[in-house]
Short mmCIF file of C-alpha atoms and ligand atoms in Angstrom, two decimals:
data_model
loop_
_atom_site.label_atom_id
_atom_site.label_comp_id
_atom_site.label_asym_id
_atom_site.label_seq_id
_atom_site.Cartn_x
_atom_site.Cartn_y
_atom_site.Cartn_z
CA MET A 1358 64.00 -34.97 135.26
CA LYS A 1359 62.13 -31.86 136.23
CA ALA A 1360 64.15 -29.13 138.04
CA LYS A 1361 63.94 -28.52 141.89
CA LYS A 1362 61.65 -25.97 142.98
CA SER A 1363 64.33 -23.44 144.02
CA LYS A 1364 65.67 -23.46 140.40
CA ARG A 1365 62.37 -23.04 138.80
CA GLU A 1366 61.91 -20.26 141.39
CA LEU A 1367 64.88 -18.42 140.35
CA PHE A 1368 63.75 -18.90 136.67
CA VAL A 1369 60.68 -17.24 137.39
CA PHE A 1370 62.44 -14.52 138.97
CA TYR A 1371 64.60 -13.89 135.84
CA SER A 1372 62.06 -14.39 133.44
CA ARG A 1373 59.30 -12.14 134.96
CA PRO A 1374 60.30 -9.39 137.38
CA LEU A 1375 63.69 -9.07 136.74
CA PHE A 1376 63.55 -9.08 132.92
CA ARG A 1377 60.27 -7.02 132.90
CA THR A 1378 61.86 -4.21 134.98
CA CYS A 1379 65.11 -4.38 132.82
CA GLU A 1380 62.95 -4.21 129.61
CA ILE A 1381 60.84 -1.02 130.56
CA ILE A 1382 63.96 0.88 132.01
CA CYS A 1383 66.31 -0.07 128.77
CA ASN A 1384 63.47 0.47 126.23
CA HIS A 1385 62.64 4.09 127.92
CA ALA A 1386 66.22 5.00 128.29
CA ALA A 1387 67.47 3.95 124.97
CA ARG A 1388 64.81 5.85 123.20
CA ILE A 1389 65.41 9.07 125.38
CA PHE A 1390 69.14 8.99 125.12
CA LEU A 1391 69.81 7.61 121.46
CA LYS A 1392 70.53 10.49 119.05
CA LYS A 1393 67.97 9.48 116.42
CA SER A 1394 70.22 10.66 113.28
CA SER A 1395 72.97 8.49 114.69
CA LEU A 1396 70.98 5.54 113.28
CA SER A 1397 72.26 6.09 109.71
CA SER A 1398 76.05 6.13 110.97
CA GLU A 1399 78.30 3.26 110.12
CA TRP A 1400 79.62 2.56 113.64
CA VAL A 1401 76.13 2.76 115.54
CA ARG A 1402 74.91 0.30 112.67
CA LEU A 1403 77.89 -1.99 113.24
CA GLU A 1404 77.40 -2.23 116.79
CA LEU A 1405 73.61 -2.64 116.55
CA ASP A 1406 74.23 -5.33 113.92
CA GLN A 1407 76.77 -7.14 116.72
CA LEU A 1408 74.11 -6.97 119.53
CA ASN A 1409 71.40 -8.25 117.06
CA GLU A 1410 73.63 -11.28 116.26
CA LYS A 1411 73.92 -12.08 119.97
CA ARG A 1412 70.18 -11.65 120.66
CA ILE A 1413 69.40 -14.10 117.86
CA GLY A 1414 71.67 -16.73 119.57
CA PHE A 1415 70.33 -16.15 123.01
CA GLN A 1416 66.50 -16.55 121.49
CA ARG A 1417 67.71 -19.65 119.82
CA ASP A 1418 68.70 -21.04 123.25
CA LEU A 1419 65.25 -20.17 124.64
CA ASN A 1420 63.49 -21.39 121.75
CA ILE A 1421 65.28 -24.76 122.04
CA ILE A 1422 64.14 -24.99 125.90
CA GLY A 1423 60.63 -23.91 125.03
CA GLY A 1424 60.27 -27.03 122.78
CA SER A 1425 59.72 -29.04 126.12
CA HIS A 1426 56.36 -27.59 127.07
CA GLY A 1427 54.94 -27.11 123.57
CA HIS A 1428 51.84 -29.31 124.89
CA VAL A 1429 51.33 -26.73 127.56
CA CYS A 1430 50.91 -23.95 125.03
CA ALA A 1431 48.78 -26.11 122.76
CA GLU A 1432 46.34 -26.55 125.73
CA CYS A 1433 46.35 -22.99 126.57
CA ARG A 1434 46.13 -21.60 123.17
CA GLY A 1435 47.97 -18.36 123.74
CA LYS A 1436 46.66 -16.66 126.90
CA CYS A 1437 49.97 -14.98 126.99
CA CYS A 1438 49.68 -13.45 123.55
CA GLY A 1439 46.40 -11.97 124.98
CA GLY A 1440 45.37 -8.12 124.61
CA VAL A 1441 45.42 -6.24 121.24
CA ARG A 1442 48.61 -4.39 121.35
CA GLU A 1443 51.81 -4.33 119.29
CA ARG A 1444 54.73 -6.04 121.32
CA ASP A 1445 57.80 -5.08 119.41
CA ALA A 1446 59.42 -2.41 121.76
CA PHE A 1447 61.80 0.45 120.83
CA ILE A 1448 64.95 -1.70 121.12
CA ASP A 1449 63.50 -4.48 118.98
CA ARG A 1450 62.80 -2.22 116.38
CA ILE A 1451 66.16 -0.36 115.89
CA ILE A 1452 68.25 -3.47 116.77
CA GLN A 1453 66.38 -5.64 113.73
CA ASP A 1454 66.12 -2.50 111.71
CA PRO A 1455 67.94 0.61 112.26
CA GLU A 1456 66.14 2.26 109.28
CA THR A 1457 62.79 1.63 111.05
CA PRO A 1458 60.54 4.87 110.84
CA ASN A 1459 58.82 3.89 114.03
CA LEU A 1460 61.08 5.46 116.83
CA CYS A 1461 58.38 6.08 119.28
CA ALA A 1462 57.75 4.22 122.64
CA ARG A 1463 54.93 2.18 121.20
CA ARG A 1464 54.43 1.49 117.61
CA THR A 1465 50.91 2.24 116.59
CA GLU A 1466 51.45 1.88 112.98
CA GLY A 1467 53.48 0.12 110.02
CA GLU A 1468 54.64 -3.50 110.77
CA MET A 1469 57.07 -5.63 112.48
CA ALA A 1470 60.76 -5.52 111.34
CA ALA A 1471 60.16 -9.23 110.62
CA TYR A 1472 58.16 -8.52 107.55
CA LYS A 1473 60.74 -6.42 105.92
CA LEU A 1474 63.39 -8.81 106.89
CA LEU A 1475 61.53 -11.74 105.45
CA ALA A 1476 60.33 -10.01 102.13
CA GLY A 1477 61.13 -12.30 99.23
CA LYS A 1478 62.73 -14.81 101.31
CA GLU A 1479 61.88 -18.72 101.80
CA HIS A 1480 60.94 -19.03 105.37
CA GLY A 1481 58.69 -21.87 105.80
CA GLY A 1482 56.14 -19.83 107.28
CA THR A 1483 53.53 -19.61 104.30
CA ALA A 1484 50.80 -21.59 106.32
CA VAL A 1485 50.96 -19.47 109.28
CA MET A 1486 51.16 -16.25 107.30
CA ALA A 1487 47.89 -17.25 105.69
CA ALA A 1488 46.06 -18.43 109.01
CA ALA A 1489 43.07 -16.53 110.49
CA PRO A 1490 44.16 -14.20 113.30
CA VAL A 1491 42.99 -15.04 116.90
CA PRO A 1492 40.38 -11.85 118.09
CA ASP A 1493 41.49 -9.94 120.80
CA HIS A 1494 44.86 -11.06 121.06
CA CYS A 1495 48.16 -9.85 119.77
CA PRO A 1496 47.66 -9.06 115.93
CA GLU A 1497 50.46 -11.51 115.07
CA LEU A 1498 48.60 -14.54 116.55
CA THR A 1499 46.90 -16.86 114.23
CA VAL A 1500 45.03 -20.13 114.92
CA GLU A 1501 48.30 -21.79 113.73
CA GLY A 1502 50.47 -19.83 116.16
CA CYS A 1503 52.68 -16.80 115.87
CA ARG A 1504 53.29 -15.36 112.38
CA ILE A 1505 56.75 -14.05 113.42
CA PRO A 1506 59.49 -16.79 113.20
CA TYR A 1507 61.03 -17.43 116.81
CA GLU A 1508 64.48 -15.25 116.32
CA LEU A 1509 62.51 -12.20 114.81
CA ARG A 1510 59.98 -11.93 117.73
CA PRO A 1511 60.16 -9.07 120.23
CA ILE A 1512 62.66 -9.92 122.98
CA GLN A 1513 59.72 -9.76 125.65
CA CYS A 1514 57.96 -12.57 123.83
CA THR A 1515 60.52 -14.97 123.92
CA ALA A 1516 61.83 -14.10 127.54
CA TYR A 1517 58.31 -14.63 129.06
CA PHE A 1518 57.54 -18.22 130.31
CA CYS A 1519 54.32 -18.65 132.37
CA ARG A 1520 54.59 -20.73 135.57
CA LYS A 1521 53.11 -23.83 133.89
CA THR A 1522 55.70 -23.90 131.31
CA ILE A 1523 58.55 -23.26 133.71
CA ASP A 1524 57.22 -26.29 135.83
CA GLU A 1525 58.02 -28.51 132.77
CA LEU A 1526 61.66 -27.59 132.69
CA SER A 1527 64.74 -29.74 133.52
CA SER A 1528 67.51 -28.52 135.59
CA GLN A 1529 69.74 -28.14 132.53
CA GLU A 1530 66.99 -26.17 130.78
CA CYS A 1531 66.62 -23.67 133.65
CA ASP A 1532 70.20 -23.22 133.55
CA THR A 1533 70.33 -22.48 129.79
CA GLY A 1534 67.19 -20.44 130.05
CA ILE A 1535 68.75 -18.05 132.88
CA ARG A 1536 71.80 -17.72 131.01
CA ALA A 1537 70.02 -16.73 127.94
CA LEU A 1538 67.61 -14.39 129.74
CA ALA A 1539 70.77 -12.77 131.58
CA GLY A 1540 72.15 -12.64 127.87
CA LEU A 1541 69.30 -10.51 126.71
CA MET A 1542 69.04 -8.08 129.39
CA LYS A 1543 72.86 -7.54 129.02
CA ILE A 1544 71.97 -6.88 125.40
CA GLN A 1545 69.12 -4.29 126.10
CA VAL A 1546 71.57 -2.75 128.62
CA ARG A 1547 74.47 -2.40 126.16
CA THR A 1548 72.19 -0.97 123.99
CA VAL A 1549 71.23 1.99 126.24
CA MET A 1550 75.14 2.38 126.70
CA LEU A 1551 75.39 2.70 123.11
CA ALA A 1552 72.24 5.39 122.77
CA ILE A 1553 74.25 7.29 125.38
CA ARG A 1554 77.67 7.25 123.31
CA SER A 1555 75.46 8.33 120.06
CA ARG A 1556 74.57 11.27 122.16
CA MET A 1557 77.92 12.23 123.19
CA GLY A 1558 79.42 11.28 119.93
CA LYS A 1559 81.91 8.72 121.60
CA ARG A 1560 82.56 5.62 119.93
S1 SF4 B 348 54.48 -11.33 118.71
FE1 SF4 B 348 54.18 -13.67 118.70
S2 SF4 B 348 54.83 -14.57 120.50
FE2 SF4 B 348 54.66 -12.10 120.63
S3 SF4 B 348 52.53 -11.75 121.62
FE3 SF4 B 348 52.36 -11.55 119.37
S4 SF4 B 348 51.74 -13.67 118.89
FE4 SF4 B 348 52.70 -13.86 120.68
#
């Protein structure tokens, strides 16, 4: 049974204005505060690794509830992936690959960490990797869908749900999604706190 309007509105609030604000502030703050040389420190890598594990868990939860609206996305054909710009933000890059050379606000060269992490591994995405790109959309979007496996996508890609997809969610799915969105925001805030500690040299 579909969720009540009030619960769906709460989901919209978490997925859109609240998440978006958190994403922008945290990515800029993490980039400004992080002592870049600390990315090679063992304690910073360990904490990033722990945050990344948690991120994967929340993105999996959002993927599961996203299964209920596959038909909406199939009809829409990726409008929310429109616009030619790279989607991975600063936190996505350092949390997935602390060795990333792309430490600027927006990546303008190189590729997503997913390509390095998947290199040489069986990941069942061969068809989508070889599929034709969709013009005027995100460089990762193909006619077969996104090239990046769900758990390696930028956080913003998994946090975003359009209104039509939210309308399809059950009450339980809304609860799971809101918990996962809150969890992803907490990870972004904790990455900022880690960045501040790296600057101060405090473990
Ligand atoms: S990375 Fe994938 S999900 Fe994110 S905008 Fe690009 S095509 Fe869409």
